[in-house]
Coordinates of C-alpha atoms in Angstrom, one line a residue:
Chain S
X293 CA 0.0 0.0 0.0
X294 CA 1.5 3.5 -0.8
X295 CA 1.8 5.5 2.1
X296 CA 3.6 8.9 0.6
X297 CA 2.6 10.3 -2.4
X298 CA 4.3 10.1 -5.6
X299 CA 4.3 14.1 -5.7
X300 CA 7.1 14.0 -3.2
X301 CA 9.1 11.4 -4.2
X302 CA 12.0 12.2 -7.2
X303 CA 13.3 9.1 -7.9
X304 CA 14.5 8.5 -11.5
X305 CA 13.4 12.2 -12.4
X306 CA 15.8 13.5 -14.7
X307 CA 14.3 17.1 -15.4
X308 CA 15.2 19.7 -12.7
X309 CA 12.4 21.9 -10.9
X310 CA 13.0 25.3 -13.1
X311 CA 10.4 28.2 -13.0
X312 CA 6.8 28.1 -12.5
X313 CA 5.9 24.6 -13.9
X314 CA 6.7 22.6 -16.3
X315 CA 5.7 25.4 -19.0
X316 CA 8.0 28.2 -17.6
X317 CA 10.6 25.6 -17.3
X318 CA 10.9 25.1 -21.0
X319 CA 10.8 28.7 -21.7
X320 CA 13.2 29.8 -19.1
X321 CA 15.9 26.9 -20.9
X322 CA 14.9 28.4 -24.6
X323 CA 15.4 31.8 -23.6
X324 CA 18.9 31.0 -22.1
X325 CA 19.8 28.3 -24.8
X326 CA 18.9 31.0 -27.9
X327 CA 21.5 33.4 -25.9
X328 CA 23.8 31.0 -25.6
X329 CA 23.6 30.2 -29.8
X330 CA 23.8 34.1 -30.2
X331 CA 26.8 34.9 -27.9
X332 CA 28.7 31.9 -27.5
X333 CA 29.8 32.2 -23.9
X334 CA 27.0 32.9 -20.9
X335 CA 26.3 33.3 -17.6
X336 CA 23.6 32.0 -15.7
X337 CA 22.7 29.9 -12.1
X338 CA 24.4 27.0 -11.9
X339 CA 21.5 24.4 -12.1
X340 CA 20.2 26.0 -15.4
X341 CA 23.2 26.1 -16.9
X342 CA 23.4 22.4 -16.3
X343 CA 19.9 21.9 -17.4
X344 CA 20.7 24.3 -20.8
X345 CA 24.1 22.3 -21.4
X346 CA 22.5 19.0 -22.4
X347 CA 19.3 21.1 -24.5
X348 CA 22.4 23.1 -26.4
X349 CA 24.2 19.4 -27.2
X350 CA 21.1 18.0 -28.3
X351 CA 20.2 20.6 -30.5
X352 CA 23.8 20.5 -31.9
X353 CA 22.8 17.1 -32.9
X354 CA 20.0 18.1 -34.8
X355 CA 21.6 20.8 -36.4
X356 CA 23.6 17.7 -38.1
X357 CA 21.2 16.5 -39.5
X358 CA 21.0 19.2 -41.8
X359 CA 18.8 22.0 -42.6
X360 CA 16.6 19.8 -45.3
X361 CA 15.6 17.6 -42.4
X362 CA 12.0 18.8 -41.4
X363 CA 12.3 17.6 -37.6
X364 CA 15.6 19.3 -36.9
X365 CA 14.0 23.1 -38.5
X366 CA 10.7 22.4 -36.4
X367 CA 13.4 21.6 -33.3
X368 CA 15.3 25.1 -34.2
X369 CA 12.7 26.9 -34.6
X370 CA 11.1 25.7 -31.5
X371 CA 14.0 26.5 -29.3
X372 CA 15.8 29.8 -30.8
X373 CA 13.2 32.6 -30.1
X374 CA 15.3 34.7 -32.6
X375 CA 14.5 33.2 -35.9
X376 CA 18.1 35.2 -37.8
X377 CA 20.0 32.6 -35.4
X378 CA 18.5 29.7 -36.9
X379 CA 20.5 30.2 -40.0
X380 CA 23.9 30.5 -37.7
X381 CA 23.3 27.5 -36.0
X382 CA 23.2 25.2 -39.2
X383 CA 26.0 27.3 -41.1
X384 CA 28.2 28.1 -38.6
X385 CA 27.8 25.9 -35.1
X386 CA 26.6 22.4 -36.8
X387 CA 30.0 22.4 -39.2
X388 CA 32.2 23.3 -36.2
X389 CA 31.3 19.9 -34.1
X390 CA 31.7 18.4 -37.7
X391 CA 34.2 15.6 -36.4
X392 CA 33.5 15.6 -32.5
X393 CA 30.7 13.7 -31.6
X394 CA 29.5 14.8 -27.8
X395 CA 30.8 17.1 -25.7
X396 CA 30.0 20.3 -27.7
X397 CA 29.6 22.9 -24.4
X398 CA 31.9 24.2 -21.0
X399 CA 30.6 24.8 -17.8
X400 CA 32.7 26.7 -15.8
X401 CA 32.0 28.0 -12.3
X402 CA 32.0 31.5 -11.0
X403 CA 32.2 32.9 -7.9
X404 CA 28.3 33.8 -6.5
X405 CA 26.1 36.4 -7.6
X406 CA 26.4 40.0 -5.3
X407 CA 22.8 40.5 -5.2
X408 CA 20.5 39.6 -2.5
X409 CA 19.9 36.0 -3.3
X410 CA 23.9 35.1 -3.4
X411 CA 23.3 32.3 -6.7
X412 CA 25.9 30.2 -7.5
X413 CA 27.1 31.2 -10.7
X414 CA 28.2 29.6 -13.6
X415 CA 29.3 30.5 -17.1
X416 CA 28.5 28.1 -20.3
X417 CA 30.2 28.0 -23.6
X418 CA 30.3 26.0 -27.0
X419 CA 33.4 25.4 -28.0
X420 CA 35.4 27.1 -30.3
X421 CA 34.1 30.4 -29.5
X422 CA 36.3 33.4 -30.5
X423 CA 37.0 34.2 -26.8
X424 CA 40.0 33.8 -24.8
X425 CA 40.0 31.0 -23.0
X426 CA 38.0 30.6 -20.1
X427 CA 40.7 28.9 -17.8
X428 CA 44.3 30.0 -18.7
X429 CA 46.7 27.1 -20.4
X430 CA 48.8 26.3 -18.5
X431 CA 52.6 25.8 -19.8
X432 CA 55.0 23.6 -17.9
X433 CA 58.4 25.3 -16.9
X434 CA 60.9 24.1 -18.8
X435 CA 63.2 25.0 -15.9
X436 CA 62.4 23.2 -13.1
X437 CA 64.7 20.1 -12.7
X438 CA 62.9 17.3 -13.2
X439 CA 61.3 18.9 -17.1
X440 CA 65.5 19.6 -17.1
X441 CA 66.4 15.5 -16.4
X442 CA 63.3 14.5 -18.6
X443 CA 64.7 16.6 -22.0
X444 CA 68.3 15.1 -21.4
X445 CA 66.7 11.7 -21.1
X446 CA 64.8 12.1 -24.2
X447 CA 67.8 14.0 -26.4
X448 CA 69.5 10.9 -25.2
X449 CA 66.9 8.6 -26.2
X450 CA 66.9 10.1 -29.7
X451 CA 70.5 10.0 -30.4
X452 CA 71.0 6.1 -29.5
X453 CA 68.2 5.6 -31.9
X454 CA 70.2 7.8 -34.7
X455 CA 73.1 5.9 -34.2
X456 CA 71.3 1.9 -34.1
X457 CA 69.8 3.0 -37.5
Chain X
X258 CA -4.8 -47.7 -49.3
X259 CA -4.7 -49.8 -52.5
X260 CA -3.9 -52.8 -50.5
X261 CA -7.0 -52.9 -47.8
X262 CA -9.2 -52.5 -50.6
X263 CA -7.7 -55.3 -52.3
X264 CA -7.8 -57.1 -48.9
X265 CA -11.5 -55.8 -48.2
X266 CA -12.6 -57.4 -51.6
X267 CA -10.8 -60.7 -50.8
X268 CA -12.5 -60.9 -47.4
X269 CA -16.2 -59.9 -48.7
X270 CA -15.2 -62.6 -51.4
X271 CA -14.4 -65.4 -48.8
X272 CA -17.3 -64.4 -46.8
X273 CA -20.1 -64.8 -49.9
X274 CA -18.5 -68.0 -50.6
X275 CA -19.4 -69.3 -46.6
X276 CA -23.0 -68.2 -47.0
X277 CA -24.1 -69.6 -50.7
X278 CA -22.0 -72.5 -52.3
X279 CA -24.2 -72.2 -55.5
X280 CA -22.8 -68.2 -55.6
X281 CA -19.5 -70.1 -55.1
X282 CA -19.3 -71.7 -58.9
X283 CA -21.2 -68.7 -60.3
X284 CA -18.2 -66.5 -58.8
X285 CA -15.5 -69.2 -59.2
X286 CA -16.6 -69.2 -63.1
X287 CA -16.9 -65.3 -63.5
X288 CA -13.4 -64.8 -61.5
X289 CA -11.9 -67.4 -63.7
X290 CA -13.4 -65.7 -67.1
X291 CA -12.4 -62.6 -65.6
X292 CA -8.8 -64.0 -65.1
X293 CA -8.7 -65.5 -68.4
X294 CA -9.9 -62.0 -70.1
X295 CA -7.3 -60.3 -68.3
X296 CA -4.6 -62.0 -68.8
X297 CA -5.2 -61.9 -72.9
X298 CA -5.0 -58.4 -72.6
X299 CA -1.7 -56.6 -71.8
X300 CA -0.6 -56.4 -68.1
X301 CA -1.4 -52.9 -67.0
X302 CA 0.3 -51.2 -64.2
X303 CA -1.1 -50.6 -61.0
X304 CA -1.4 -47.1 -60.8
X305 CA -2.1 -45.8 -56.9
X306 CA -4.8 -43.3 -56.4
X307 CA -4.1 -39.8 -56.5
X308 CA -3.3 -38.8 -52.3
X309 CA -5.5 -35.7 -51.7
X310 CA -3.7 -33.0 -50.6
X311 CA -4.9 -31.5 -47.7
X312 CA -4.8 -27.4 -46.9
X313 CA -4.8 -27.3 -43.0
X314 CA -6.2 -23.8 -42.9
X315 CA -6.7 -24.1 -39.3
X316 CA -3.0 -24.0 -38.4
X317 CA -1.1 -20.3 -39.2
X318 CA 1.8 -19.9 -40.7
X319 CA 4.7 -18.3 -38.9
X320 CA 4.5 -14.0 -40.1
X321 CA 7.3 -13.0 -42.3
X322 CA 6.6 -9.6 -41.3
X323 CA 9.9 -8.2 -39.7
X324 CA 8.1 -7.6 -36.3
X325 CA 9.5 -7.8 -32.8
X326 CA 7.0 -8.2 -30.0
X327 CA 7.0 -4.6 -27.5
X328 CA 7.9 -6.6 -24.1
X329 CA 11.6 -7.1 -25.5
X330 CA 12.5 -3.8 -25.7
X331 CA 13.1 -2.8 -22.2
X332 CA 12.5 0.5 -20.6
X333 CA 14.9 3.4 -19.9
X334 CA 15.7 2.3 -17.1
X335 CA 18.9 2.4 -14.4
X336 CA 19.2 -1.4 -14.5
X337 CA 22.1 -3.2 -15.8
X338 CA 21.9 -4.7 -19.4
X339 CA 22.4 -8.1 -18.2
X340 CA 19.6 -8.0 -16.2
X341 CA 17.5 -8.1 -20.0
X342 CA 19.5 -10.1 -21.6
X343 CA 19.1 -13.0 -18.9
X344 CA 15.4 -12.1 -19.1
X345 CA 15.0 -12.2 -22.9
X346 CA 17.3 -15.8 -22.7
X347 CA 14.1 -16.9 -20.4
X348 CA 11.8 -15.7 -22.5
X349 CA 13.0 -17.2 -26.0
X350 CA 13.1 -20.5 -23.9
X351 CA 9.6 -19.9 -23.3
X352 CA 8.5 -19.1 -26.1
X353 CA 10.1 -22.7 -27.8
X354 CA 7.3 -24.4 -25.7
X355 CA 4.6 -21.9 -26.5
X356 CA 3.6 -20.2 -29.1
X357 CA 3.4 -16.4 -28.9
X358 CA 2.0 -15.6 -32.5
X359 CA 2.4 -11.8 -33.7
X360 CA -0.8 -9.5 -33.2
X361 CA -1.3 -6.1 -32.2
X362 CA -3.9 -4.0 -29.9
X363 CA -6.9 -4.4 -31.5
X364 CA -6.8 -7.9 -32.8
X365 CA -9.0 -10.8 -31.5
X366 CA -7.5 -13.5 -29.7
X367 CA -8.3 -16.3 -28.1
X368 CA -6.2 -18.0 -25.0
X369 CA -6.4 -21.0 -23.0
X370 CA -5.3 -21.2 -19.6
X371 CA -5.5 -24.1 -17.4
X372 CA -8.0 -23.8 -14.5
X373 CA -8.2 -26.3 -11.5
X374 CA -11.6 -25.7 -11.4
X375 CA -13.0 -25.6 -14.5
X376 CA -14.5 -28.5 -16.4
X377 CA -11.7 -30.0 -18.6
X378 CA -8.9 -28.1 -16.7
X379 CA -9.0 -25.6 -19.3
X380 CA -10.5 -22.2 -19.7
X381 CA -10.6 -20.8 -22.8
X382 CA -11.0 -16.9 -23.2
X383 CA -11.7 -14.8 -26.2
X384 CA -11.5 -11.0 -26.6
X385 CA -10.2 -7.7 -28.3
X386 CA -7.0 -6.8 -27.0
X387 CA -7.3 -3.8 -25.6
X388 CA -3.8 -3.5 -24.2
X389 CA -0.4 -5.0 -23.9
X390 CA 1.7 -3.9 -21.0
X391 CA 5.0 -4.7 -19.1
X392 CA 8.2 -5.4 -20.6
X393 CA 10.5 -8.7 -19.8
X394 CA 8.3 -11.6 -18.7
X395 CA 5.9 -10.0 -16.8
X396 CA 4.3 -9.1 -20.1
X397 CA 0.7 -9.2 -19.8
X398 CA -2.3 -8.5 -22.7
X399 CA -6.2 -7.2 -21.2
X400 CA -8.9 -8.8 -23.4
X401 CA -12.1 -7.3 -23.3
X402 CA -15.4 -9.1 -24.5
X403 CA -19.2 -8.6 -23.2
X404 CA -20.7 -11.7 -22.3
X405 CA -24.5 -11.7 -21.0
X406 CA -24.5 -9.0 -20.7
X407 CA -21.6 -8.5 -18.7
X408 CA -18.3 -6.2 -19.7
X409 CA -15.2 -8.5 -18.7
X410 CA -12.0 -7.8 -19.2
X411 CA -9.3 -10.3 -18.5
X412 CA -5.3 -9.8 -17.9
X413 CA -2.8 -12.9 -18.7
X414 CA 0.7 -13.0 -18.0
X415 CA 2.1 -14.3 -21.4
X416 CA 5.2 -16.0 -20.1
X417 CA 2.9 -17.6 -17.6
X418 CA 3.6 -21.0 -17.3
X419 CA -0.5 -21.8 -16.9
X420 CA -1.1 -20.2 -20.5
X421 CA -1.7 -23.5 -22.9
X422 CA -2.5 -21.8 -25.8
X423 CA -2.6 -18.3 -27.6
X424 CA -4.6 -18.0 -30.9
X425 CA -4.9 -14.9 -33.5
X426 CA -8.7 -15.4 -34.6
X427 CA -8.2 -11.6 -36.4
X428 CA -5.1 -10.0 -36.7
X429 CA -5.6 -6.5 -37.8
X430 CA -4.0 -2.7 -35.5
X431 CA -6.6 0.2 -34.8
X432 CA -6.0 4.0 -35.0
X433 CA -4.3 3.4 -30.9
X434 CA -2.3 1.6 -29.1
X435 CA -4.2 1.1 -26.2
X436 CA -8.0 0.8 -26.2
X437 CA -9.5 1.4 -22.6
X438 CA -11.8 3.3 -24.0
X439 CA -13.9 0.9 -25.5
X440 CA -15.0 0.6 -21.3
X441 CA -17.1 4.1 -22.6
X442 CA -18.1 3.1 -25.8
X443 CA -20.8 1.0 -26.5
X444 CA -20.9 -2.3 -26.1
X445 CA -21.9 -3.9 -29.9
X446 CA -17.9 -2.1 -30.5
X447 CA -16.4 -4.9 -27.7
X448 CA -18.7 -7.8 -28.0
X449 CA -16.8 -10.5 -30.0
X450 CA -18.5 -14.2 -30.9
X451 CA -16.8 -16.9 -28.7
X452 CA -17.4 -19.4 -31.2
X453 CA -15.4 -17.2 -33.7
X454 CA -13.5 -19.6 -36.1
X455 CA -9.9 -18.2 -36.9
X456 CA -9.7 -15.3 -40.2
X457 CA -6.5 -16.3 -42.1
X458 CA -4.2 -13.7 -42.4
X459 CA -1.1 -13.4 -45.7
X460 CA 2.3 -13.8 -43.4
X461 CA 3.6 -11.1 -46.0
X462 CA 2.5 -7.4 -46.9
X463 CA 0.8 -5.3 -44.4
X464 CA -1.1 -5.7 -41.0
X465 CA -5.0 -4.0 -41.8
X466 CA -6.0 -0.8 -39.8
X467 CA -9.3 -1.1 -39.0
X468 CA -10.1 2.8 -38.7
X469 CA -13.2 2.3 -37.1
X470 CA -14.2 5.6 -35.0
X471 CA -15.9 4.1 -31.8
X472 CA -19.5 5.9 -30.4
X473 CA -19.3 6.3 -26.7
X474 CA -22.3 6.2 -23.8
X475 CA -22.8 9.5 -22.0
X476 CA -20.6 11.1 -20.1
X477 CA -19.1 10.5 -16.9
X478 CA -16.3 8.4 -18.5
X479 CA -13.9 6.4 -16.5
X480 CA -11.2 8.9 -18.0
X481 CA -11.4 12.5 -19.9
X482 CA -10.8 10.5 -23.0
X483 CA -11.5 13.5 -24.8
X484 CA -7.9 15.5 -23.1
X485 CA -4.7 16.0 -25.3
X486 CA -3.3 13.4 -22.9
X487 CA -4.6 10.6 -24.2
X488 CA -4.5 11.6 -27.7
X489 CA -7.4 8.7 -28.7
X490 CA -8.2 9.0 -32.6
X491 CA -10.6 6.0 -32.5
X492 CA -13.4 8.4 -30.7
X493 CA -16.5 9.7 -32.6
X494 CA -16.0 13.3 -30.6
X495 CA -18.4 15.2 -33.2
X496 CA -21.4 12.8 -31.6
X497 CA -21.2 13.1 -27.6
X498 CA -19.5 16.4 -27.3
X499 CA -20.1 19.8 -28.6
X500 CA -16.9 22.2 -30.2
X501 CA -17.1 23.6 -26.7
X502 CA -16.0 21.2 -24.3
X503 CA -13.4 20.1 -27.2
X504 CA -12.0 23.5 -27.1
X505 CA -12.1 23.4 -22.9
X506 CA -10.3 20.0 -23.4
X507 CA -7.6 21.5 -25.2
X508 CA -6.8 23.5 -22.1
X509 CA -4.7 20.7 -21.1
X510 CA -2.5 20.6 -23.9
X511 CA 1.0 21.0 -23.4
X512 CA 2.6 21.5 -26.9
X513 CA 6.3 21.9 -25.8
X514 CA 6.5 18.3 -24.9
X515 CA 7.0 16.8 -28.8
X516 CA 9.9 19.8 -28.8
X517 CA 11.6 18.1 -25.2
X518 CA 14.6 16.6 -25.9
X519 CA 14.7 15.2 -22.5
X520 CA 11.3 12.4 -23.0
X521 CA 12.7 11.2 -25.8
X522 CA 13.7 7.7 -26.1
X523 CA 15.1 6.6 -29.5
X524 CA 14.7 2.7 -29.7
X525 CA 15.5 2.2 -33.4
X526 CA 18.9 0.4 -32.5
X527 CA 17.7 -1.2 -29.6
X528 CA 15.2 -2.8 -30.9
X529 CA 17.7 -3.8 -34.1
X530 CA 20.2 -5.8 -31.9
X531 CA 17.3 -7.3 -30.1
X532 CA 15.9 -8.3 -33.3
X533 CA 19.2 -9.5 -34.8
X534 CA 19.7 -11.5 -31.3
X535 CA 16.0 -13.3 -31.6
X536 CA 16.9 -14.2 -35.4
X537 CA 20.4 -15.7 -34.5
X538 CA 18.6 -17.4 -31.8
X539 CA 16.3 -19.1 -34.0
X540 CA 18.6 -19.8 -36.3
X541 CA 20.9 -21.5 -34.0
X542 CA 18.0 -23.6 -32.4
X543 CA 17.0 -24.9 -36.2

C-alpha cells in the first residue's frame, strides 16, 4: 500500500524543478539556450546552466542532421526565439562539431552572484568560441629540474636511436 | 490404401462363398473368365490413387513480417543490461514451448489457460485486445469481451507457465495503441463471438488498420478521453461532445513536450540488436 505520495518522491526524475511549472521551465531553458547560440559564452545559475548544457548538445545534434531535415527546422525553430540565429546554428555551429561527436559545451563556475539571493554562478560556452579562453593554459616550466632530467633523457633517447639506425 | 481394398474385396469374397456354395461356382466361373480376359489383354500397371492434398487452414503460418513483440525492448531504465539479456534468454526458452503468434492492440484472440476448477482443466477466453503492458516476462495482454450481458475484461501473464495456448482469430491494429476506451463506448464495438472460427491472415505485406471511430455512452467516463493526454483517434467526438467542451479539453494541452529533448527515447537500435539477437537465436536452435 503507498503511504507517501508520488508528488514528493524524485526518484528516477531527470528534469530539474525550473520556474513556475513545467511550462516556464521550458521557456526559461529556450530563452537562455537561444542566448547562448547568439553569444557563444553565458552566464547563468548553476543548475540551469546544467539543465541548458544538455538542451544546447542535443540541438547541436539536430543541427547535423541538416537544414533539409523537417524535424531538426521544427526543433530550431522551436528553441531559438530569434529566428536570424536559426541560420547561424546550421552554417556556422553544426560544421564546427563536424568531427566531434559529444561534448559540444563548458561549464565553468564562478564565484556567486552580489545580489541579494547570493546564486551560485556559472558560465556556459560551445566550444570554439572566438573568446580567450576561459581557464588560462597552463605551460610547464621548462626549468624546473625534473622537465631539465626528462629533455636530457629524451635527447638521449633520440640520439641512440640515430646511431642503431 | 490400394492394399485394404484389395484385402477388403478378398475378405467380402471369402465371406459370400461361406454363405451360398451355388454363388460359389457362379463366382469361381466369372473370377476365372475374368482372369482368363485379363490376362489376354496386356498387363497394365497398378497405378495408386491420387493422395489428396490437404490445406490445414486451421494452423497459421509463422508471419514474415519483420516484427519484434514490444515486451523485448526494455525501458529506460537504471538497470544493468544483463539483467534483460538473462530475461529475454528466459523468455526465447519460453516461447520454444509456447507459441506467442504476432498481433497487435486491436486484434481478436483467443487464450487457454488451465483452471483447476474448470470442467476439462481448461478455460478458454476470447477478446479484443485492448492492451499489452510490461516489458520482460511480466508481459501481460487485457482482453475485453461482453458476455450476457456483462463487460469483462481479463489480464494474462504471457510468459505464464498456466497459459496453454494463444490463438490470433483476427489479426488487424486500430487507430491506438491502447484501447480502454472501449469501457465508454458501447458495447456492440467490444462484443466478439466466442465461437469465432480463426480469419486467415497473408504472413507477408501489411497488417489491416481497422479505422473504425468508436460511439461512446454519455458522459461520466472512466477517463477525460477527450484531453490531449490521451491523444485517442478512435473516438466519434463530433457525436457526444459539442466544439465547446473540445475546445475546454484542449486547455490541457501542453505543446512543448514533442519539442523536449529530454522524454525522448530513440529505440530504433535497440530494438535492431534485439531483433538480430532473436533471429540468431532461431537460427541456431534450427
Amino acid at each position: 500500500m503507498r503511504l507517501t505520495l508520488q508528488l514528493l518522491i524524485s526518484h528516477g526524475r531527470v528534469a530539474r524543478r525550473i520556474g513556475l511549472g513545467p511550462e516556464s521551465r521550458i521557456n526559461i531553458l529556450r530563452n537562455i539556450l537561444t542566448g547562448l547560440v547568439r553569444h557563444e559564452r553565458i552566464e547563468t545559475t548553476t543548475g540551469r546552466a546544467d539543465e541548458v548544457r544538455f538542451y544546447a548538445e542535443k540541438l547541436i545534434d539536430y543541427a547535423k542532421k541538416g537544414d533539409t531535415d523537417e524535424k531538426a527546422m521544427k526543433m530550431a525553430s522551436f528553441w531559438l526565439t530569434e529566428k536570424d540565429l536559426v541560420p547561424k546554428l546550421f552554417k556556422v555551429l553544426a560544421p564546427r562539431f563536424e568531427t566531434q561527436s559529444k561534448d559540444y559545451t563548458r561549464m565553468a563556475r564562478l564565484p556567486a552572484r552580489m545580489n541579494l539571493d547570493r546564486a551560485k554562478m556559472a558560465v556556459l560556452e560551445y566550444k570554439g568560441n572566438p573568446y580567450p579562453p576561459l581557464s588560462p593554459i597552463r605551460k610547464e616550466n621548462e626549468l624546473t629540474l625534473i622537465n631539465q632530467l626528462l629533455k636530457a633523457y629524451r635527447e638521449e633517447r633520440s640520439q641512440l636511436f640515430a646511431a642503431k639506425t | 490404401m490400394a492394399a485394404c481394398i484389395q484385402r477388403l474385396d478378398r475378405a467380402m469374397f471369402s465371406i459370400r462363398l461361406l454363405r451360398n456354395v451355388q454363388l460359389h461356382n457362379e463366382r469361381s466361373l466369372s473370377t476365372s473368365l475374368h482372369r482368363l480376359a485379363l490376362d489376354t489383354e496386356q498387363p497394365s500397371k497398378f497405378t495408386p490413387p491420387v493422395k489428396p492434398v490437404i490445406i490445414d487452414k486451421t494452423q497459421s503460418v509463422a508471419s514474415l513480417r519483420k516484427f519484434l513483440s514490444p515486451e523485448f525492448v526494455p525501458p529506460r531504465q537504471r538497470t544493468k543490461p544483463i539483467k534483460f539479456t538473462i530475461e529475454r534468454k528466459d523468455m526465447i526458452r519460453r516461447r520454444k514451448v509456447l507459441n506467442i503468434p504476432e498481433f497487435y492492440v486491436g486484434s481478436i484472440l483467443a487464450v487457454t489457460m488451465t483452471d483447476p476448477h474448470a470442467t476439462g482443466k481448461n478455460n478458454r477466453f476470447v477478446g479484443i485486445c485492448i492492451q499489452r503492458g510490461g516489458r520482460g516476462l511480466g508481459a501481460t495482454l487485457v482482453l475485453r469481451n461482453i458476455i450476457d450481458n456483462q463487460g469483462v475484461e481479463i489480464c494474462y501473464e504471457m510468459y505464464s507457465p498456466r497459459v496453454q495456448q494463444i490463438e490470433v482469430l483476427k489479426l488487424e491494429k486500430r487507430l491506438d495503441d491502447n484501447l480502454m476506451y472501449l469501457r465508454d463506448a458501447l458495447p456492440e464495438f467490444c462484443t466478439v463471438d466466442t465461437d469465432m472460427k480463426p480469419q486467415p491472415s497473408s504472413p507477408t505485406g501489411e497488417v489491416p488498420v481497422n479505422k473504425t471511430r468508436v460511439r461512446m455512452l454519455p458522459k461520466p467516463w472512466s477517463k477525460r478521453w477527450e484531453r490531449p493526454k490521451y491523444d485517442v483517434k478512435g473516438i466519434r467526438f463530433d457525436l457526444c461532445l459539442s466544439p465547446e467542451q473540445l475546445e475546454h479539453a484542449q486547455k490541457w494541452a501542453q505543446p512543448w513536450v514533442e519539442y523536449d529533448m529530454l522524454k525522448e527515447y530513440d529505440t530504433s537500435k535497440l530494438e535492431e540488436d534485439i531483433y538480430t539477437e532473436l533471429q540468431q537465436e532461431a537460427a541456431a536452435a534450427k
